[in-house]
Each structure stands twice: as C-alpha cells, then as structure tokens.
Short mmCIF file of C-alpha atoms in Angstrom, two decimals:
data_model
loop_
_atom_site.label_atom_id
_atom_site.label_comp_id
_atom_site.label_asym_id
_atom_site.label_seq_id
_atom_site.Cartn_x
_atom_site.Cartn_y
_atom_site.Cartn_z
CA UNK X 15 -0.92 -5.37 -4.49
CA UNK X 16 1.48 -8.17 -5.34
CA UNK X 17 1.63 -9.51 -1.79
CA UNK X 18 1.29 -13.29 -1.81
CA UNK X 19 2.11 -13.64 -5.52
CA UNK X 20 5.23 -15.54 -6.47
CA UNK X 21 8.08 -13.28 -7.63
CA UNK X 22 9.18 -15.55 -10.47
CA UNK X 23 5.64 -15.90 -11.83
CA UNK X 24 5.12 -12.14 -11.65
CA UNK X 25 8.29 -11.56 -13.66
CA UNK X 26 7.16 -14.16 -16.21
CA UNK X 27 3.84 -12.35 -16.55
CA UNK X 28 5.60 -9.02 -17.09
CA UNK X 29 7.85 -10.64 -19.68
CA UNK X 30 4.86 -12.04 -21.57
CA UNK X 31 3.23 -8.63 -21.50
CA UNK X 32 6.35 -7.04 -23.01
CA UNK X 33 6.65 -9.71 -25.70
CA UNK X 34 2.99 -9.37 -26.70
CA UNK X 35 3.44 -5.62 -26.96
CA UNK X 36 6.45 -6.04 -29.23
CA UNK X 37 4.72 -8.55 -31.52
CA UNK X 38 0.93 -8.03 -31.31
CA UNK X 39 0.27 -9.87 -34.58
CA UNK X 40 2.31 -13.01 -33.76
CA UNK X 41 -0.33 -15.75 -33.48
CA UNK X 42 2.20 -18.39 -32.37
CA UNK X 43 3.42 -16.13 -29.57
CA UNK X 44 -0.18 -15.58 -28.46
CA UNK X 45 -0.74 -19.32 -28.41
CA UNK X 46 2.38 -19.84 -26.27
CA UNK X 47 1.24 -17.13 -23.90
CA UNK X 48 -2.21 -18.70 -23.58
CA UNK X 49 -0.67 -22.10 -22.78
CA UNK X 50 1.42 -20.44 -20.07
CA UNK X 51 -1.64 -18.66 -18.72
CA UNK X 52 -3.60 -21.91 -18.45
CA UNK X 53 -0.91 -23.64 -16.41
CA UNK X 54 -2.52 -22.65 -13.11
CA UNK X 55 -4.15 -20.11 -10.85
CA UNK X 56 -0.84 -18.42 -9.98
CA UNK X 57 -0.24 -17.59 -13.65
CA UNK X 58 -3.73 -16.13 -14.04
CA UNK X 59 -3.44 -14.07 -10.88
CA UNK X 60 0.00 -12.78 -11.89
CA UNK X 61 -1.27 -11.82 -15.34
CA UNK X 62 -4.29 -10.09 -13.83
CA UNK X 63 -1.98 -8.10 -11.59
CA UNK X 64 0.20 -7.00 -14.53
CA UNK X 65 -2.90 -6.10 -16.51
CA UNK X 66 -4.32 -3.96 -13.69
CA UNK X 67 -1.05 -2.07 -13.22
CA UNK X 68 -0.72 -1.40 -16.94
CA UNK X 69 -4.30 -0.18 -17.21
CA UNK X 70 -3.77 2.33 -14.45
CA UNK X 71 -0.89 3.93 -16.33
CA UNK X 72 -1.60 4.07 -20.02
CA UNK X 73 -4.57 1.80 -20.76
CA UNK X 74 -3.92 -1.79 -21.74
CA UNK X 75 -6.04 -1.51 -24.86
CA UNK X 76 -3.67 1.15 -26.21
CA UNK X 77 -0.47 -0.60 -25.13
CA UNK X 78 -1.36 -4.17 -25.99
CA UNK X 79 -4.78 -4.56 -27.65
CA UNK X 80 -4.16 -8.10 -28.85
CA UNK X 81 -3.18 -9.36 -25.41
CA UNK X 82 -6.22 -7.72 -23.87
CA UNK X 83 -8.64 -9.19 -26.43
CA UNK X 84 -7.12 -12.65 -26.09
CA UNK X 85 -7.36 -12.57 -22.30
CA UNK X 86 -10.94 -11.30 -22.44
CA UNK X 87 -11.89 -14.15 -24.78
CA UNK X 88 -10.22 -16.70 -22.54
CA UNK X 89 -12.02 -15.38 -19.47
CA UNK X 90 -15.44 -15.38 -21.17
CA UNK X 91 -15.50 -19.17 -21.16
CA UNK X 92 -14.34 -19.61 -17.58
CA UNK X 93 -16.16 -19.76 -14.29
CA UNK X 94 -17.83 -16.85 -12.51
CA UNK X 95 -14.89 -16.14 -10.22
CA UNK X 96 -12.68 -15.39 -13.19
CA UNK X 97 -15.32 -13.12 -14.69
CA UNK X 98 -15.31 -11.26 -11.40
CA UNK X 99 -11.56 -10.83 -11.73
CA UNK X 100 -12.15 -9.28 -15.13
CA UNK X 101 -14.76 -6.91 -13.73
CA UNK X 102 -12.36 -6.02 -10.92
CA UNK X 103 -9.74 -5.12 -13.53
CA UNK X 104 -12.19 -2.69 -15.11
CA UNK X 105 -12.64 -1.00 -11.75
CA UNK X 106 -8.88 -0.83 -11.42
CA UNK X 107 -8.60 0.83 -14.81
CA UNK X 108 -11.08 3.42 -13.63
CA UNK X 109 -8.71 4.40 -10.84
CA UNK X 110 -10.61 2.76 -7.97
CA UNK X 111 -8.25 -0.13 -7.34
CA UNK X 112 -6.37 1.58 -4.54
CA UNK X 113 -9.47 1.89 -2.35
CA UNK X 114 -11.48 -1.15 -3.46
CA UNK X 115 -8.52 -3.50 -3.00
CA UNK X 116 -8.24 -2.41 0.64
CA UNK X 117 -9.19 -5.52 2.66
CA UNK X 118 -12.08 -4.17 4.69
CA UNK X 119 -15.85 -4.10 4.94
CA UNK X 120 -17.26 -2.70 1.64
CA UNK X 121 -19.07 0.04 3.55
CA UNK X 122 -15.81 1.09 5.17
CA UNK X 123 -14.17 1.15 1.74
CA UNK X 124 -16.86 3.53 0.53
CA UNK X 125 -16.25 5.67 3.61
CA UNK X 126 -12.55 5.73 2.74
CA UNK X 127 -13.31 6.78 -0.81
CA UNK X 128 -15.51 9.62 0.47
CA UNK X 129 -13.42 10.60 3.50
CA UNK X 130 -12.90 14.26 4.31
CA UNK X 131 -9.11 13.99 4.13
CA UNK X 132 -7.47 11.67 1.56
CA UNK X 133 -4.04 11.28 0.03
CA UNK X 134 -3.11 9.57 -3.22
CA UNK X 135 -0.18 7.19 -3.63
CA UNK X 136 3.00 9.19 -3.09
CA UNK X 137 1.17 12.16 -1.58
CA UNK X 138 1.63 13.41 1.98
CA UNK X 139 -0.55 16.08 3.53
CA UNK X 140 -0.59 18.19 6.71
CA UNK X 141 -3.57 19.95 8.24
CA UNK X 142 -4.18 22.02 11.36
CA UNK X 143 -7.64 21.28 12.80
CA UNK X 144 -10.00 23.77 14.41
CA UNK X 145 -8.90 22.80 17.95
CA UNK X 146 -5.22 23.36 17.15
CA UNK X 147 -4.43 19.70 16.60
CA UNK X 148 -1.85 19.11 13.85
CA UNK X 149 -2.22 16.02 11.66
CA UNK X 150 -0.05 14.59 8.91
CA UNK X 151 -1.49 12.04 6.48
CA UNK X 152 0.82 9.51 4.87
CA UNK X 153 0.60 8.14 1.32
CA UNK X 154 -2.66 6.37 0.46
CA UNK X 155 -4.57 7.41 3.58
CA UNK X 156 -8.17 8.31 4.37
CA UNK X 157 -9.44 10.09 7.49
CA UNK X 158 -12.61 11.74 8.73
CA UNK X 159 -12.69 14.44 11.40
CA UNK X 160 -15.81 14.53 13.58
CA UNK X 161 -15.83 17.36 16.12
CA UNK X 162 -19.00 17.98 18.12
CA UNK X 163 -19.81 19.98 21.22
CA UNK X 164 -19.08 16.91 23.39
CA UNK X 165 -16.08 15.23 21.77
CA UNK X 166 -13.35 15.30 19.14
CA UNK X 167 -12.86 12.17 17.02
CA UNK X 168 -10.66 11.17 14.11
CA UNK X 169 -11.70 8.09 12.11
CA UNK X 170 -8.84 6.44 10.23
CA UNK X 171 -10.08 4.21 7.39
CA UNK X 172 -6.81 3.49 5.61
CA UNK X 173 -3.14 4.38 5.69
CA UNK X 174 -1.42 6.31 8.46
CA UNK X 175 -1.77 9.52 10.44
CA UNK X 176 0.66 11.35 12.72
CA UNK X 177 -1.13 13.40 15.37
CA UNK X 178 0.05 16.22 17.63
CA UNK X 179 -2.89 17.11 19.81
CA UNK X 180 -3.90 20.70 20.49
CA UNK X 181 -4.03 22.22 23.95
CA UNK X 182 -6.70 24.11 25.85
CA UNK X 183 -9.72 22.13 24.59
CA UNK X 184 -11.51 20.15 27.31
CA UNK X 185 -13.54 17.94 24.96
CA UNK X 186 -12.38 14.28 24.95
CA UNK X 187 -10.19 13.40 21.97
CA UNK X 188 -9.98 9.95 20.36
CA UNK X 189 -8.89 8.17 17.21
CA UNK X 190 -11.07 5.34 15.93
CA UNK X 191 -9.59 2.51 13.82
CA UNK X 192 -10.80 -0.91 12.70
CA UNK X 193 -9.20 -2.45 15.76
CA UNK X 194 -10.34 -0.07 18.49
CA UNK X 195 -10.19 3.36 20.09
CA UNK X 196 -7.16 5.45 21.07
CA UNK X 197 -7.35 8.24 23.63
CA UNK X 198 -4.24 10.46 23.75
CA UNK X 199 -3.15 12.29 26.87
CA UNK X 200 -1.57 15.52 25.53
CA UNK X 201 0.67 13.76 23.08
CA UNK X 202 2.32 13.16 19.71
CA UNK X 203 1.72 9.73 18.20
CA UNK X 204 1.26 7.84 14.94
CA UNK X 205 -1.50 5.40 13.99
CA UNK X 206 -1.19 3.03 11.06
CA UNK X 207 -3.80 0.65 9.67
CA UNK X 208 -2.40 -2.77 8.74
CA UNK X 209 -5.40 -4.72 7.47
CA UNK X 210 -7.27 -5.94 10.55
CA UNK X 211 -4.56 -4.63 12.89
CA UNK X 212 -3.53 -1.16 14.03
CA UNK X 213 0.03 -0.07 14.79
CA UNK X 214 0.52 2.65 17.41
CA UNK X 215 3.74 4.54 18.15
CA UNK X 216 3.91 7.18 20.88
CA UNK X 217 6.57 9.93 20.76
CA UNK X 218 5.33 12.30 23.48
CA UNK X 219 2.90 11.84 26.38
CA UNK X 220 0.84 8.65 26.49
CA UNK X 221 -2.06 6.96 24.69
CA UNK X 222 -4.75 4.72 26.16
CA UNK X 223 -6.07 2.07 23.76
CA UNK X 224 -9.20 -0.11 23.89
CA UNK X 225 -9.66 -3.19 21.69
CA UNK X 226 -12.99 -3.04 19.85
CA UNK X 227 -14.39 -6.53 20.54
CA UNK X 228 -12.80 -7.65 23.80
CA UNK X 229 -12.85 -4.26 25.51
CA UNK X 230 -9.37 -4.93 26.89
CA UNK X 231 -7.30 -1.80 27.35
CA UNK X 232 -3.68 -0.77 27.53
CA UNK X 233 -1.71 2.43 28.09
CA UNK X 234 1.36 3.16 26.00
CA UNK X 235 3.98 5.63 27.18
CA UNK X 236 6.26 7.82 25.05
CA UNK X 237 9.08 5.95 23.33
CA UNK X 238 7.06 2.77 22.85
CA UNK X 239 4.99 1.10 20.15
CA UNK X 240 2.46 -1.71 19.91
CA UNK X 241 0.29 -3.47 17.35
CA UNK X 242 -3.21 -4.55 18.33
CA UNK X 243 -6.39 -6.02 16.84
CA UNK X 244 -10.01 -6.13 17.95
CA UNK X 245 -9.19 -8.66 20.69
CA UNK X 246 -5.76 -7.97 22.15
CA UNK X 247 -2.55 -5.97 21.99
CA UNK X 248 0.77 -7.54 21.10
CA UNK X 249 4.12 -7.11 22.78
CA UNK X 250 5.26 -3.55 23.52
CA UNK X 251 8.31 -2.52 21.48
CA UNK X 252 10.48 0.54 21.02
CA UNK X 253 8.71 3.31 19.08
CA UNK X 254 9.70 3.23 15.41
CA UNK X 255 11.39 6.46 14.33
CA UNK X 256 10.41 5.85 10.70
CA UNK X 257 6.73 6.03 11.61
CA UNK X 258 7.34 9.70 12.38
CA UNK X 259 10.09 10.48 9.84
CA UNK X 260 7.79 10.14 6.81
CA UNK X 261 6.11 13.41 7.86
CA UNK X 262 9.45 15.07 7.08
CA UNK X 263 9.72 13.30 3.72
CA UNK X 264 12.17 10.62 4.83
CA UNK X 265 12.16 6.84 4.87
CA UNK X 266 14.47 5.76 7.68
CA UNK X 267 16.06 2.32 7.44
CA UNK X 268 17.81 0.95 10.51
CA UNK X 269 19.21 -2.44 9.56
CA UNK X 270 16.01 -3.10 7.61
CA UNK X 271 15.69 -6.16 5.32
CA UNK X 272 15.65 -5.08 1.69
CA UNK X 273 12.31 -6.80 1.13
CA UNK X 274 10.73 -4.69 3.87
CA UNK X 275 12.40 -1.55 2.55
CA UNK X 276 11.00 -2.18 -0.94
CA UNK X 277 7.53 -2.76 0.47
CA UNK X 278 7.73 0.54 2.38
CA UNK X 279 9.09 2.50 -0.58
CA UNK X 280 6.49 0.94 -2.88
CA UNK X 281 3.80 2.69 -0.89
CA UNK X 282 5.06 6.03 -2.25
CA UNK X 283 5.11 5.25 -5.98
CA UNK X 284 2.62 3.99 -8.51
CA UNK X 285 3.08 0.72 -10.28
CA UNK X 286 4.94 -2.44 -9.29
CA UNK X 287 8.10 -2.29 -7.22
CA UNK X 288 9.50 -5.75 -6.52
CA UNK X 289 12.65 -7.41 -5.24
CA UNK X 290 14.38 -10.62 -6.30
CA UNK X 291 14.36 -13.15 -3.42
CA UNK X 292 18.11 -13.61 -3.97
CA UNK X 293 18.74 -10.14 -2.48
CA UNK X 294 15.62 -9.72 -0.33
CA UNK X 295 17.55 -10.40 2.89
CA UNK X 296 20.22 -7.72 2.40
CA UNK X 297 20.20 -5.10 5.15
CA UNK X 298 19.52 -1.42 4.45
CA UNK X 299 20.78 1.50 6.51
CA UNK X 300 20.26 5.23 6.01
CA UNK X 301 17.63 7.84 5.15
CA UNK X 302 15.95 7.98 1.75
CA UNK X 303 13.80 10.69 0.09
CA UNK X 304 10.12 9.87 -0.24
CA UNK X 305 9.46 12.71 -2.69
CA UNK X 306 11.86 11.13 -5.21
CA UNK X 307 11.65 7.34 -5.07
CA UNK X 308 13.89 7.00 -8.14
CA UNK X 309 16.62 8.78 -6.19
CA UNK X 310 16.01 6.42 -3.27
CA UNK X 311 16.49 3.47 -5.63
CA UNK X 312 19.68 5.04 -6.99
CA UNK X 313 20.99 5.27 -3.42
CA UNK X 314 20.28 1.57 -3.01
CA UNK X 315 22.37 0.77 -6.08
CA UNK X 316 25.27 2.73 -4.59
CA UNK X 317 25.05 1.08 -1.17
CA UNK X 318 24.23 -2.55 -2.00
CA UNK X 319 25.25 -5.14 -4.63
CA UNK X 320 21.98 -4.63 -6.51
CA UNK X 321 20.72 -2.96 -9.65
CA UNK X 322 17.34 -1.52 -10.54
CA UNK X 323 15.74 -3.27 -13.49
CA UNK X 324 13.06 -1.23 -15.30
CA UNK X 325 10.97 -3.35 -17.62
CA UNK X 326 8.40 -0.55 -18.00
CA UNK X 327 7.98 2.82 -16.30
CA UNK X 328 5.42 1.06 -14.12
CA UNK X 329 7.29 -2.21 -13.52
CA UNK X 330 10.54 -1.96 -11.53
CA UNK X 331 12.45 -4.77 -9.84
CA UNK X 332 15.55 -4.70 -7.63
CA UNK X 333 17.78 -7.59 -8.69
CA UNK X 334 21.34 -8.81 -7.95
CA UNK X 335 24.08 -6.78 -9.58
CA UNK X 336 25.57 -8.74 -12.46
#
C-alpha cells in the first residue's frame, strides 16, 4: 500500500521506472537514478513500492532488468533492514504481498492466507451457510466459518463481510474480529477490519459488541454505526449506506472527499491508484460500478475538473485537468 508515502516522491519513482525502461543501457541515466535513490529513506521506500507493484503485474526483470540489477546491487551493500525490504519484494512478486502486508500478527496473517473463504482484489463473493445465514465478502477479504453443536462463529481476518443471519437456529451466533466479539440479534449488518480497529454498521435488528481486552460492551441498533478497538468503542454515527452497497456492486459517494473515494476504489483494482493533493479535497457524489473501475474513473472525469493519468496499466493517478 502507498499509505504514508509522499505523493510527489511516488510519482518521481514511477517516472524513474519509466525512464529506465525506455533507456536500459543508458549508464548516465542509471547514475542519475541512483543519486536520486540515495537522497533519503522516502526515495527508497517509494522505489520499493513501485518495484513491488511492477513485479506483481509483469515481472520487473522482464520490464526493466537493468533497473532491477542496479537496485539489487545497491541494496547488497546496505544494512540488514534494506535487505529485508528486498526479500519482502520477492514475496510480493510471488503474489503474497496482499496478505503479508496486512498489519497483523504473523499467525493471523497465515490464518488469513488459509481461510475457508477468501476474495482476491476486485473480487466479491456471496455464500449461503448451512444455517441459512447469507454472507457477502468484499474485495480482499478472508473469513473462517466455525459451526459446532453449541455455537456458530465467523472469524474475520481481513477485509469486510456483510451478514444476514438465518432464522430458526437456537445456537448462539457471533463474529470474531481483532478488536472483539459481535453478537447479532436477528439482523443484517456489516463488519470491516481497519487495522487494529473494527467498523460495524447495523441495517436491521441490533448487534451487541464486546471489546477484546477491556471487556466493555455496547449495543448498536439498526441505522447506526460505530468503530471500536480492543479497549473501547468510538462515537455512534449514522450507518454508512456504502458499507452495504458494495454487495450490489456499487460504490456510493455522498459528498465524499476525492482522496477517500480513490482509496475506496483502489481496493477493487490491482496496482497503484493515486490522487494529486491539488484535487484530493474535491467532493464526489453519485454511485460508481465496482466491477469496472475504469468506468468509475471515466465518470469522475465527467463530473469533476480532473483527468486520469495512466503512466502504466498498473500505475494510475487522478490529477487536475489541464
């Protein structure tokens, strides 16, 4: 993920990648790139991010062998932490980056990788469970179902699930997250993992939540939402319609900042989707298709003074319209 990386530095890194591709034998260009790379940690992190994204699509060694060899040589003389970054890039190239970059306990990450129900980036999935409960998994999600003679439990490791509980089964039902336990009372609700926090939105019935460490509890009624961690729940808000709309293939934007919209949409497509800070505060209204993110971006161009800049198939940035 590019979260926390400077937009300008990321774009510089992508530009260097493109230039090295176009002129792989230009030794002076490689020297300039290396001087840029050695300017600081932000440059190295940005380049590592570009490298990981490119590897996941076509293989960096095929697209830019000179750049890859030069970077590998540079890293070989650096400290251990940078060698770890290189090893992490290899994992990313093997297709594991999505799960291993998830900020959680390594054991939990392995559980996510091996979960009974998983969705890839851009994939959404619906399942009807043996008790009649209907679940919808959002993009990049991982969930286990554990039904015994005494209880019914869903374990959400990553991503988001929309649940409509079945009727006529007396066994207790609960959803377990990193932050705590949720016990629905004949209801329809969504649960979303946000790092160390869990976001809950209730659309029908009610849900009782218990924070994992503190044991403090709360009950959320239909039409409301809340975000909580292992210690406490935050302020109760209005339930977010978009946290249900994705199950119908829609991204709903209700006066949403463009930066937030791009972050949401980026969860449904592979590669880098960024936004220039100059337009990040523009407000977005409307419904956008999740099955065709390029169409969603085209709608943005029609509605706002922006244009979609495609440096590569896997590197897209929303910038001000010229």
